[in-house]
CSV table of C-alpha atoms and ligand atoms in Angstrom, one decimal:
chain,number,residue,atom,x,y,z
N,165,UNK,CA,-93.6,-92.6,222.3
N,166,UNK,CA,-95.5,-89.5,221.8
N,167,UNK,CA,-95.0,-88.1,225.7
N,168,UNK,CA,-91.6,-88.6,225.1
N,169,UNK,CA,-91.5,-87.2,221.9
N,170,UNK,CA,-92.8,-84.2,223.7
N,171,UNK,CA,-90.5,-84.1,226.8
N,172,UNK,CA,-87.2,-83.6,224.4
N,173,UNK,CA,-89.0,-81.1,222.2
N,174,UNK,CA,-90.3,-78.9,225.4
N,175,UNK,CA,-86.3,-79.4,227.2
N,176,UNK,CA,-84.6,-78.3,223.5
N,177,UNK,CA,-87.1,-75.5,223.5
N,178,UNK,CA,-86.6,-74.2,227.4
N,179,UNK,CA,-82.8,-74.0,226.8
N,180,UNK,CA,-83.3,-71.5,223.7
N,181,UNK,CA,-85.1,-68.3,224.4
N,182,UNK,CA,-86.3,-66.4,221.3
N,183,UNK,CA,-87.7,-63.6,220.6
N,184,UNK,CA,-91.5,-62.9,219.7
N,185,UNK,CA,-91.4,-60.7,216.4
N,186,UNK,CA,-91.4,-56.6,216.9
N,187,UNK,CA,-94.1,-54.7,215.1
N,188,UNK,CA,-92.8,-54.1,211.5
N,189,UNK,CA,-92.9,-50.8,211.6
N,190,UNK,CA,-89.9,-50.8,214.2
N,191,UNK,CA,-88.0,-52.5,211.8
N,192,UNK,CA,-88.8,-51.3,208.4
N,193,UNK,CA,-88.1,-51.5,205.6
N,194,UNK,CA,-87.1,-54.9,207.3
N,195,UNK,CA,-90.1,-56.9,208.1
N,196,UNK,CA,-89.9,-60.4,210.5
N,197,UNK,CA,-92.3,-63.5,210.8
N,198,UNK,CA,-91.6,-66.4,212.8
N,199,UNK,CA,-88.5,-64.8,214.8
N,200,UNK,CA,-86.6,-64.4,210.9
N,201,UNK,CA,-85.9,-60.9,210.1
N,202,UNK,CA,-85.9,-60.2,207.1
N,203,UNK,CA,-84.6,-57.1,205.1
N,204,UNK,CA,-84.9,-57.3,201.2
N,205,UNK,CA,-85.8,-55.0,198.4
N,206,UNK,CA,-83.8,-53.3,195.8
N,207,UNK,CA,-82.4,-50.2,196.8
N,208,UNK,CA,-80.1,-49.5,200.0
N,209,UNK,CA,-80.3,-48.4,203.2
N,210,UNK,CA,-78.7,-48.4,206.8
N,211,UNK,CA,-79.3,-51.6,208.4
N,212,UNK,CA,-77.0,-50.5,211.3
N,213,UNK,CA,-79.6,-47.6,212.3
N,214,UNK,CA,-82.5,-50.2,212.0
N,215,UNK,CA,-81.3,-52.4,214.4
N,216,UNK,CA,-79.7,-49.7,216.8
N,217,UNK,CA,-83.2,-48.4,216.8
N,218,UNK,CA,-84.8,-51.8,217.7
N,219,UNK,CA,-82.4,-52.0,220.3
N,220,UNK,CA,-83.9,-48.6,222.1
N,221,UNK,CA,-87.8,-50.9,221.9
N,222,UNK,CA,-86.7,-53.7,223.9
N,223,UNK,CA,-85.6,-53.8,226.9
N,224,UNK,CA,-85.0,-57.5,228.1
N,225,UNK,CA,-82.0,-59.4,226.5
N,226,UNK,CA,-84.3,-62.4,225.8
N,227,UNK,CA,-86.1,-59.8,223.3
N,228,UNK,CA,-82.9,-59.5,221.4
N,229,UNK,CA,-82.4,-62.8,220.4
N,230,UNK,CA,-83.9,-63.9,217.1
N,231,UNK,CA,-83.6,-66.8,215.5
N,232,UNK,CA,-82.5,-65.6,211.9
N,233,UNK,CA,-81.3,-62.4,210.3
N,234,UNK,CA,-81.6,-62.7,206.4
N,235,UNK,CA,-80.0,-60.4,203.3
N,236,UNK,CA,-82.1,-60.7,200.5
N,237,UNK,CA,-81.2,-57.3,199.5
N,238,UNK,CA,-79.7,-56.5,195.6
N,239,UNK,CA,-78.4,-53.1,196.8
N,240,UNK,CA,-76.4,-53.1,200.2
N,241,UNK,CA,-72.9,-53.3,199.7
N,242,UNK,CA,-71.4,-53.8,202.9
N,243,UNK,CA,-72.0,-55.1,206.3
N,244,UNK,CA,-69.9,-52.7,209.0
N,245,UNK,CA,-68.9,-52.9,212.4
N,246,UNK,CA,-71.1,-54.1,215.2
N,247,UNK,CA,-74.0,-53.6,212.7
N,248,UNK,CA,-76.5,-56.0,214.7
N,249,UNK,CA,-75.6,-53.7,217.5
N,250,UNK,CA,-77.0,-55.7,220.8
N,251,UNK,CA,-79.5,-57.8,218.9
N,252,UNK,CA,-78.3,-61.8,218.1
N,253,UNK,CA,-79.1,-64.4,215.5
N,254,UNK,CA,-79.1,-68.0,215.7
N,255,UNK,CA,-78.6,-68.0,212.1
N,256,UNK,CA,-77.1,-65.5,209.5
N,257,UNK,CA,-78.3,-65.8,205.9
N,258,UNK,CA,-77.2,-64.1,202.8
N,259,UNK,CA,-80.0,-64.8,199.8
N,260,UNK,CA,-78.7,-62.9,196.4
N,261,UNK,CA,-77.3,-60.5,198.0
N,262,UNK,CA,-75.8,-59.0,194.8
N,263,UNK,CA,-73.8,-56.0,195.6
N,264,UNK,CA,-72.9,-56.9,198.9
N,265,UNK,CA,-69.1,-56.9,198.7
N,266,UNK,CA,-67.9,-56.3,202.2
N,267,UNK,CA,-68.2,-57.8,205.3
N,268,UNK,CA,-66.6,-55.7,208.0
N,269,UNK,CA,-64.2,-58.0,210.2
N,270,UNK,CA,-66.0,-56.6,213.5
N,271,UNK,CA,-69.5,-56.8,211.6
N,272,UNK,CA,-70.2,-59.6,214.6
N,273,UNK,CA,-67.7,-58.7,216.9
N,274,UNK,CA,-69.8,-58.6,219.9
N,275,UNK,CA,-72.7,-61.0,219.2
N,276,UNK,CA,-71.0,-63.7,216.5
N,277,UNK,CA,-70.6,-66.1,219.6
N,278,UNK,CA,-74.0,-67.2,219.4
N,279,UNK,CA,-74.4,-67.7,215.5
N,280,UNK,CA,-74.6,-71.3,214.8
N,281,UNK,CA,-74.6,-71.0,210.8
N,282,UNK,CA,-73.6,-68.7,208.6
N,283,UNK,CA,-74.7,-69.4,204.9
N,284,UNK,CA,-74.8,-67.7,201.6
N,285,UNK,CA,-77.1,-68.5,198.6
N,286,UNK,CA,-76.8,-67.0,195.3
N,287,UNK,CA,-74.3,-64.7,194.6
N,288,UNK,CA,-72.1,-62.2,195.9
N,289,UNK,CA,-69.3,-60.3,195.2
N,290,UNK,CA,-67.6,-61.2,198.8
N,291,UNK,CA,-64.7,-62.5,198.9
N,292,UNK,CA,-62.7,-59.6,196.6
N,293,UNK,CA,-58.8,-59.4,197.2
N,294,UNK,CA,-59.2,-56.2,198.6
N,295,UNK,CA,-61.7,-57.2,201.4
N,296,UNK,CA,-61.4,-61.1,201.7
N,297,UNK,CA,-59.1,-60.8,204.8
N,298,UNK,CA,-62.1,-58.9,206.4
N,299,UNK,CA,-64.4,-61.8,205.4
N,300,UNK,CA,-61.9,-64.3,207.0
N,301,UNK,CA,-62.0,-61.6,210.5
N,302,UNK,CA,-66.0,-61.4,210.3
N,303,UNK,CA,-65.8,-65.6,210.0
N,304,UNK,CA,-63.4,-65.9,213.5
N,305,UNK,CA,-66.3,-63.7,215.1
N,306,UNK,CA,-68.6,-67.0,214.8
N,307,UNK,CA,-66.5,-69.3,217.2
N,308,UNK,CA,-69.8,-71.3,218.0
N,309,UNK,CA,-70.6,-71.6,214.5
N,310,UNK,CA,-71.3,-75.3,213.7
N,311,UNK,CA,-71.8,-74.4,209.5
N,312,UNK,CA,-70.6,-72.0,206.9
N,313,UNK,CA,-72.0,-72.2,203.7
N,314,UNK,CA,-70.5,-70.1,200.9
N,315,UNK,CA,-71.8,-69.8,197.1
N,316,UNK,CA,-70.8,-68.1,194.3
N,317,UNK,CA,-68.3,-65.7,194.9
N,318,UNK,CA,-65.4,-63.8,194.5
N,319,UNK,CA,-62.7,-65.6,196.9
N,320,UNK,CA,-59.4,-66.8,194.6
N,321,UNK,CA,-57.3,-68.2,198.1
N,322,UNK,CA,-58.0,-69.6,201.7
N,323,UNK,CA,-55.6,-67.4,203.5
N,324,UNK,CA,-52.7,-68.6,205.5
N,325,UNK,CA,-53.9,-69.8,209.3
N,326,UNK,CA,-57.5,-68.7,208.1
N,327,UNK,CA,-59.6,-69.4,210.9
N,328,UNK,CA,-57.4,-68.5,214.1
N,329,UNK,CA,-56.9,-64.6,214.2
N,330,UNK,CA,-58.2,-64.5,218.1
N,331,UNK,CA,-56.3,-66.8,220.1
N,332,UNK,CA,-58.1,-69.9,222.2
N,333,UNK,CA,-61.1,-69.4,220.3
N,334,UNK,CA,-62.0,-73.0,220.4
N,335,UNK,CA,-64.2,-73.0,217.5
N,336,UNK,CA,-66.7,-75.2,216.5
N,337,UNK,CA,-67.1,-74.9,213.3
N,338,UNK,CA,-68.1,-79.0,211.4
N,339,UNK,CA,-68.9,-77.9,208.1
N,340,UNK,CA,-67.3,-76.0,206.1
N,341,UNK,CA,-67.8,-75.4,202.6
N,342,UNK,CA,-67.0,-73.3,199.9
N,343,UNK,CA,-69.3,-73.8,197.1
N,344,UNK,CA,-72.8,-75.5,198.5
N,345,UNK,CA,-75.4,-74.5,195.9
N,346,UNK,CA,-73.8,-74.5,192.4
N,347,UNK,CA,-72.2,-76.5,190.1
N,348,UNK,CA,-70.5,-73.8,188.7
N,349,UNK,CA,-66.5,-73.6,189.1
N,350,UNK,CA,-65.5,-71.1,192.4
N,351,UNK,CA,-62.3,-69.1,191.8
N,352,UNK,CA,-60.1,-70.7,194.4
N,353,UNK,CA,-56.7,-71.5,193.5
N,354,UNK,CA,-55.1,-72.1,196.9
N,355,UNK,CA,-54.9,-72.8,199.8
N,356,UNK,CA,-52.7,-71.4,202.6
N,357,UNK,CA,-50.7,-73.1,204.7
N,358,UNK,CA,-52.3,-73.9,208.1
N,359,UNK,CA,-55.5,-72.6,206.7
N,360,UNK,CA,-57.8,-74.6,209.0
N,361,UNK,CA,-55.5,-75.5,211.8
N,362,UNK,CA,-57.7,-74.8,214.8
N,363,UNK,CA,-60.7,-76.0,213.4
N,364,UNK,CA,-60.2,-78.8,215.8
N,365,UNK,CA,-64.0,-79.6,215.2
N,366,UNK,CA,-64.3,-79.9,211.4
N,367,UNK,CA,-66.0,-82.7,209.9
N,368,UNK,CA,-66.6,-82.0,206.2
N,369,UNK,CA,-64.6,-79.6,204.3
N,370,UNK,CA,-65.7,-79.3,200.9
N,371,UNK,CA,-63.4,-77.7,198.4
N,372,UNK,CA,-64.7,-79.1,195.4
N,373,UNK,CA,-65.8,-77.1,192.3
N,374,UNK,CA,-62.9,-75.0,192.4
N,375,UNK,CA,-59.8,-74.2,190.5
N,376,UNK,CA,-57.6,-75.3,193.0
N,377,UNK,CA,-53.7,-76.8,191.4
N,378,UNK,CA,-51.6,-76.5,194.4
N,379,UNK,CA,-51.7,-77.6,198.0
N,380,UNK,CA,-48.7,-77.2,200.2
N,381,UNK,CA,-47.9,-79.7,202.7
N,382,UNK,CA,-49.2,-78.3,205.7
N,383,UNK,CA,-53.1,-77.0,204.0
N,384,UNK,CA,-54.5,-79.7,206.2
N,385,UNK,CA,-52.2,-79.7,209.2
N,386,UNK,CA,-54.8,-79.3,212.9
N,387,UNK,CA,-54.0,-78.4,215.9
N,388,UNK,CA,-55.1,-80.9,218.2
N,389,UNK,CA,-55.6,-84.6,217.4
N,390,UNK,CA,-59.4,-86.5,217.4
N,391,UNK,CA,-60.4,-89.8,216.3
N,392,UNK,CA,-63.2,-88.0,214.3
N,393,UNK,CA,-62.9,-88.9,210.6
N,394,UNK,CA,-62.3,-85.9,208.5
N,395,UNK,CA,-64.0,-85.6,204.9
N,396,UNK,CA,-62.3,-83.3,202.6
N,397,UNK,CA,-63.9,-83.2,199.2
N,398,UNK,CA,-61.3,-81.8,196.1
N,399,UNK,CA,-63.4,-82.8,193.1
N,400,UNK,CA,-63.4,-81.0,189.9
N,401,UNK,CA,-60.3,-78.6,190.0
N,402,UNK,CA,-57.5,-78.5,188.2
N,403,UNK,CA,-55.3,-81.0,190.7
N,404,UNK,CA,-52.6,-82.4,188.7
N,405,UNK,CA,-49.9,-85.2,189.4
N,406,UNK,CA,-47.7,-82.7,191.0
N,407,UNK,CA,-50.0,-80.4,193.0
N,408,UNK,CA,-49.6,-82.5,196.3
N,409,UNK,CA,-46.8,-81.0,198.0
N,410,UNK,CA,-45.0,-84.1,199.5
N,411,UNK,CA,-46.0,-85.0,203.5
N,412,UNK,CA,-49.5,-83.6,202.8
N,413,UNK,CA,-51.9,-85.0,204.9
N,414,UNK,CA,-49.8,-86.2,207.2
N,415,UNK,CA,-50.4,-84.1,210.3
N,416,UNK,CA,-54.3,-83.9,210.2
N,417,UNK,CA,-53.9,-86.1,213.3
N,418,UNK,CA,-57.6,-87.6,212.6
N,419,UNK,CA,-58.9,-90.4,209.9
N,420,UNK,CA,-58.9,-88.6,206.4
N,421,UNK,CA,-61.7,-89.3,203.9
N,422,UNK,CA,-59.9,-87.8,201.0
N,423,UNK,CA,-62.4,-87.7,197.7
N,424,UNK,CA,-60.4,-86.5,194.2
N,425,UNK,CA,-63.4,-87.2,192.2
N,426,UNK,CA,-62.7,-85.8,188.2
N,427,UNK,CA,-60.1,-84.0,188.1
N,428,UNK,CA,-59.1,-84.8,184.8
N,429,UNK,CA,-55.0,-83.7,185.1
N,430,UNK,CA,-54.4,-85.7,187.9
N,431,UNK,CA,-53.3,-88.8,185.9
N,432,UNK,CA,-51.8,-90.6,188.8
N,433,UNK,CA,-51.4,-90.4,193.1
N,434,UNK,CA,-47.6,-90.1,193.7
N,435,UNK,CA,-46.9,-92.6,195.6
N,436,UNK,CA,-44.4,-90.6,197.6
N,437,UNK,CA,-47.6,-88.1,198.7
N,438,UNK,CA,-50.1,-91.2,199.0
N,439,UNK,CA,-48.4,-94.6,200.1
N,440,UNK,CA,-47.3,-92.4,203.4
N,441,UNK,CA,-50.8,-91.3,203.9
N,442,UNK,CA,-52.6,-94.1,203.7
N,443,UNK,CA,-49.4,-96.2,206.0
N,444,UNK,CA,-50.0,-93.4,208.1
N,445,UNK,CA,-53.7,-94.7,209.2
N,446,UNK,CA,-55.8,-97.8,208.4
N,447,UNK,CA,-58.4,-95.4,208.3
N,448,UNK,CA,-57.6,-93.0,205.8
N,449,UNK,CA,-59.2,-93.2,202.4
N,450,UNK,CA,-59.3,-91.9,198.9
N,451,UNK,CA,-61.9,-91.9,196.5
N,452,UNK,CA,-61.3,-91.5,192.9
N,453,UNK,CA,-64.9,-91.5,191.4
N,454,UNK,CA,-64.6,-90.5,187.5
N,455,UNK,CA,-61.5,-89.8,187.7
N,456,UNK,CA,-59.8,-92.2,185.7
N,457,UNK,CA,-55.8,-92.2,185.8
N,458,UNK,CA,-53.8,-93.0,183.3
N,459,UNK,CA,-52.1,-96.7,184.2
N,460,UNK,CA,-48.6,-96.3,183.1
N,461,UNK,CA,-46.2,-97.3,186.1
N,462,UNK,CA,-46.7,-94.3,188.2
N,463,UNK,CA,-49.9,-96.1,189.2
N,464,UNK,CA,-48.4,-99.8,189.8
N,465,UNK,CA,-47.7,-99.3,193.4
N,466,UNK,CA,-51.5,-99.2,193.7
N,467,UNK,CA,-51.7,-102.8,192.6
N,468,UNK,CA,-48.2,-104.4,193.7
N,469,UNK,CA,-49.5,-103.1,197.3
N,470,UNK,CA,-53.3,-104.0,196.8
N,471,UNK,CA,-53.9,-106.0,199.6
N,472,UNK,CA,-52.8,-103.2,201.7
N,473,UNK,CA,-54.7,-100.5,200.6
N,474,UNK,CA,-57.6,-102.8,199.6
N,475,UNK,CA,-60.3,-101.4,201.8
N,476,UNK,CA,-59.0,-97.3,201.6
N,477,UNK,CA,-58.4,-97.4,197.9
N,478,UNK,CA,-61.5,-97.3,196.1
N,479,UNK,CA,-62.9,-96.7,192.5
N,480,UNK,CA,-59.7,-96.4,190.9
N,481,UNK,CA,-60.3,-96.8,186.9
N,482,UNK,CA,-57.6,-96.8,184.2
N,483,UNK,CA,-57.9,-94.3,181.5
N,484,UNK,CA,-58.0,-96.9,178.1
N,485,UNK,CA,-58.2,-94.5,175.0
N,486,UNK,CA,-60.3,-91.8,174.9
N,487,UNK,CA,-63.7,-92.6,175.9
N,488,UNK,CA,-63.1,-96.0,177.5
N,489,UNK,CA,-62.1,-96.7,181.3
N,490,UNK,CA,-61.5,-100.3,182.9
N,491,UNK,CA,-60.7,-101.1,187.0
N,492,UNK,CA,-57.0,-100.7,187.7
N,493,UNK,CA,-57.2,-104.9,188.5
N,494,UNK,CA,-57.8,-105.6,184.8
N,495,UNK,CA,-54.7,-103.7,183.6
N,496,UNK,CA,-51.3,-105.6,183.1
N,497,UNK,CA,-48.4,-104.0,184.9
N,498,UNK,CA,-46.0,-106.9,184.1
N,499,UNK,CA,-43.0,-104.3,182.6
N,500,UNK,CA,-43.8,-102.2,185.8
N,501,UNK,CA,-43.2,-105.0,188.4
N,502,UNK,CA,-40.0,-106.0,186.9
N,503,UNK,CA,-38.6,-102.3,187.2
N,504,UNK,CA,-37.3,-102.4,190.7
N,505,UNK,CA,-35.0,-105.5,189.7
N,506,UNK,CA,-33.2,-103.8,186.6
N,507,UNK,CA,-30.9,-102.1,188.4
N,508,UNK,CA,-29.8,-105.9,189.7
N,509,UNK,CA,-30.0,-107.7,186.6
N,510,UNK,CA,-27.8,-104.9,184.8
N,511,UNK,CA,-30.3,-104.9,182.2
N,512,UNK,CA,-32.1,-101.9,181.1
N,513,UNK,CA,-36.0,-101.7,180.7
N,514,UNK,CA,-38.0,-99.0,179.3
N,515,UNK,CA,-41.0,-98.2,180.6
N,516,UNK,CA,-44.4,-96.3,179.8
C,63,NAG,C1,-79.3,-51.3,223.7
C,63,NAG,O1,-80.3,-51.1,224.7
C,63,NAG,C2,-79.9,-51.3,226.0
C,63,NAG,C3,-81.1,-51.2,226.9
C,63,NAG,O2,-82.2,-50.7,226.4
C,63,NAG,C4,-78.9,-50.3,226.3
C,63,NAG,O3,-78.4,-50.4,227.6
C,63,NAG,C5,-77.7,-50.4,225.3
C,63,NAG,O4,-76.8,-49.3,225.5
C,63,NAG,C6,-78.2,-50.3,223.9
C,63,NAG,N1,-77.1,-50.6,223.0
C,63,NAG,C7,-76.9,-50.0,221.9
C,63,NAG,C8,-75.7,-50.4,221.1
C,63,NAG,O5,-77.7,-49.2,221.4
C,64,NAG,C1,-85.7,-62.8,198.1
C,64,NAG,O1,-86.3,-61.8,197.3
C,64,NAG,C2,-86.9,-62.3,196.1
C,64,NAG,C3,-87.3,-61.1,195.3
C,64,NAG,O2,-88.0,-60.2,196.0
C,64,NAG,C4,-88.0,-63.2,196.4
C,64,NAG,O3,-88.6,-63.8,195.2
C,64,NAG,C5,-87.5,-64.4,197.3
C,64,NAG,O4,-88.6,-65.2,197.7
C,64,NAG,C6,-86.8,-63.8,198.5
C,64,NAG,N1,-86.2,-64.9,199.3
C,64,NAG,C7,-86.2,-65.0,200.6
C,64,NAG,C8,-85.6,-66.2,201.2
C,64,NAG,O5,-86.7,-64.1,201.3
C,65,NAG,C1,-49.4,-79.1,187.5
C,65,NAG,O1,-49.8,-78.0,188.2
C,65,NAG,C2,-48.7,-77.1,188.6
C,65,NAG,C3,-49.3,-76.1,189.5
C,65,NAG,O2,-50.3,-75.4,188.9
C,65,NAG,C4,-48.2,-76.5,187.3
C,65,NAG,O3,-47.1,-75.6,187.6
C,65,NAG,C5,-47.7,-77.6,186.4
C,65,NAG,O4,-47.2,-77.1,185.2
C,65,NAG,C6,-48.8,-78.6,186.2
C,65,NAG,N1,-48.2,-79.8,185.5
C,65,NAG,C7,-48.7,-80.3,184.4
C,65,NAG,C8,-47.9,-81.5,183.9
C,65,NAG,O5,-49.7,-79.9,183.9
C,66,NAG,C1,-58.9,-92.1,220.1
C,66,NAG,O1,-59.3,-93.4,220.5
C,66,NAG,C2,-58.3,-94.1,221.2
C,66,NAG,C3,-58.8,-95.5,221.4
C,66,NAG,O2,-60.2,-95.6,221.7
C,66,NAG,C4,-58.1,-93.4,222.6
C,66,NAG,O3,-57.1,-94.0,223.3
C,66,NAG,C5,-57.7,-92.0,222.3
C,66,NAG,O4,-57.5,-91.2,223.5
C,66,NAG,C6,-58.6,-91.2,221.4
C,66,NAG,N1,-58.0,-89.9,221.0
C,66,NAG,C7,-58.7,-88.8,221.1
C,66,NAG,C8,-58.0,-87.6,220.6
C,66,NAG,O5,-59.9,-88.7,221.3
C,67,NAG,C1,-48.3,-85.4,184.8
C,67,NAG,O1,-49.5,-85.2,184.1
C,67,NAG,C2,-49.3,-84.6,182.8
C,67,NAG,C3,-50.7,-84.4,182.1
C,67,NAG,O2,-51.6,-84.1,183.1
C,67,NAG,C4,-48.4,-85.5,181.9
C,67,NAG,O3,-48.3,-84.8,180.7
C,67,NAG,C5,-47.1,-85.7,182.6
C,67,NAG,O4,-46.4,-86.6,181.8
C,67,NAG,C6,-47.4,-86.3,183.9
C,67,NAG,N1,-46.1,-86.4,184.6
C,67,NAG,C7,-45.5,-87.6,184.8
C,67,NAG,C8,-44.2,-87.6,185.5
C,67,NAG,O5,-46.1,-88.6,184.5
């Protein structure tokens, strides 16, 4: 167990060559321990002549590569062009990096093939209208990213075809998510159309803890089709009963796990947005955790059609005054069911 516990170790370690640490004087006011470079503090300065200068020490690309780069720096504002120069990170991290407001789009231009995760704790004031189209650019630089992390910051929209500026970039980015660390509300509203579509690879999109009222039909459209289920997470933002543009969802050619936990305006799933989705694959799910609808007959198409959806509808609770919420299967639709026939029966029924 233990020799081959060993083996895989020793064959994942061979195929990625790090760096050894430079002295820290090569490097300062940056300092680095365990292949992570590190440059805080609280006052700024030019990380682009830093690492231009580190280039000049070492003279082998395998001395380049380091395993981290972190920003945990209150004072630099911006990262610009090519700033690693020839040196390469495994990983990017931003760590309060307070003022930092731009990220140039060719800030990894030649290096971002080999970042595997991008993530940002803390805050940040990225993401600014006037620079978030940079931030998207830098982002398409990291094609063989696997993970982007955001926190708090300043983004308001996904842009239109966000990821997919530089054509056959086969990305492989699985996670994606905007708001990792806090529970605090993000300021994204929307979401462009075709936002993700070459993001052939993504697993776990997580737009929750937004503000998010309006998603046009083709926000989740993909490119290519895989079998690979697709989480996309919308809880807590302000997603009402008319924010799903109609055919939504229906060209993510993959499985959608689709969680809607509280959003408190959504007081029912159209069934002309949702009964298509979920006929469109046995697979496809939505969650509703605490988000408790409001059962008038907008909502009896989840029961009339229950044995259908049985296994993708789940946790669907009926709003019953103001504190109180009971399964959908306890409430009565009787007045509903007879709706469809009142046309026939020239008789007419109100509803609600
Ligand atoms: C980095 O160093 C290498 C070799 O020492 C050199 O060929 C290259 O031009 C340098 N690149 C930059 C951007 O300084
Ligand atoms: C970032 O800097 C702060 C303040 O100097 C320090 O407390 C914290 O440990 C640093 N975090 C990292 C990940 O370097
Ligand atoms: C639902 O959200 C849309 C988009 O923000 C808004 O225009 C509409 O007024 C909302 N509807 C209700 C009933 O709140
Ligand atoms: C999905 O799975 C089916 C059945 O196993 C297979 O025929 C199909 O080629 C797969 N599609 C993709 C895109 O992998
Ligand atoms: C949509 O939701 C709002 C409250 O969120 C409600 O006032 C309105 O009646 C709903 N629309 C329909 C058609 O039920």
């Amino acid at each position: 167990m233990k020799i081959l516990f060993l083996i895989i170790v020793s064959s994942v370690l061979a195929t990625i060559i790090l760096a050894a640490c430079p002295m820290n004087y090569l490097i300062n006011p940056c300092h680095c321990s365990d292949g992570r470079i590190t440059c805080d503090g609280e006052y700024s300065y030019n990380l682009k002549n830093i690492f231009t200068k580190l280039n000049r020490t070492l003279r082998h690309e395998v001395d380049r590569t380091f395993e981290e780069f972190v920003l945990n720096n209150t004072d630099i504002s911006e990262l610009v062009d090519d700033v690693f120069g020839m040196i390469r990170f495994r990983k990017i991290r931003l760590v309060d990096a307070l003022s930092l407001r731009r990220i140039s789009g060719n800030a990894f231009a030649k290096n971002g093939d080999l970042v595997e995760q991008f993530v940002a704790s803390g805050e940040s004031l990225l993401g600014e209208d006037a620079h978030s189209n940079d931030l998207f650019d830098a982002f398409n630089q990291l094609t063989n990213c696997k993970r982007i992390w955001l926190n708090r910051n300043r983004l308001r929209s996904i842009p239109t075809v966000a990821f997919g500026k530089r054509a056959n970039s086969n990305f492989q980015l699985e996670e994606l998510n905007f708001n990792k660390f806090s529970s605090k509300n993000g300021n994204i509203r929307s979401v462009g159309n075709f936002a993700f579509y070459y993001l052939n690879q993504l697993t776990y999109l997580y737009l929750s803890h937004q503000r998010i009222n309006y998603l046009p039909s083709n926000a989740f459209d993909f490119e290519r089709p895989s079998n690979r289920t697709l989480y996309i997470y919308l809880g807590n933002n302000k997603l009402n009963n008319t924010s799903f543009e109609k055919g939504i969802f229906l060209n993510t050619k993959r499985p959608v796990h689709l969680e809607l936990y509280w959003n408190p305006d959504l007081t029912y799933l159209d069934e002309k947005v949702f009964a298509p989705f979920l006929d469109q694959n046995k697979q496809n799910k939505i969650s509703l955790q605490d988000n408790p609808l409001t059962c008038d007959c907008n909502s009896y198409w989840m029961v009339r059609d229950k044995e259908k959806y049985q296994d993708q509808l789940s946790n669907v609770m009926c709003k019953i005054g103001p504190k109180q919420s009971f399964s959908i299967d306890l409430i009565p639709f009787d007045k509903c069911a007879n709706n469809g026939k009142k046309r026939n029966k020239g008789k007419l029924t109100i509803v609600n």
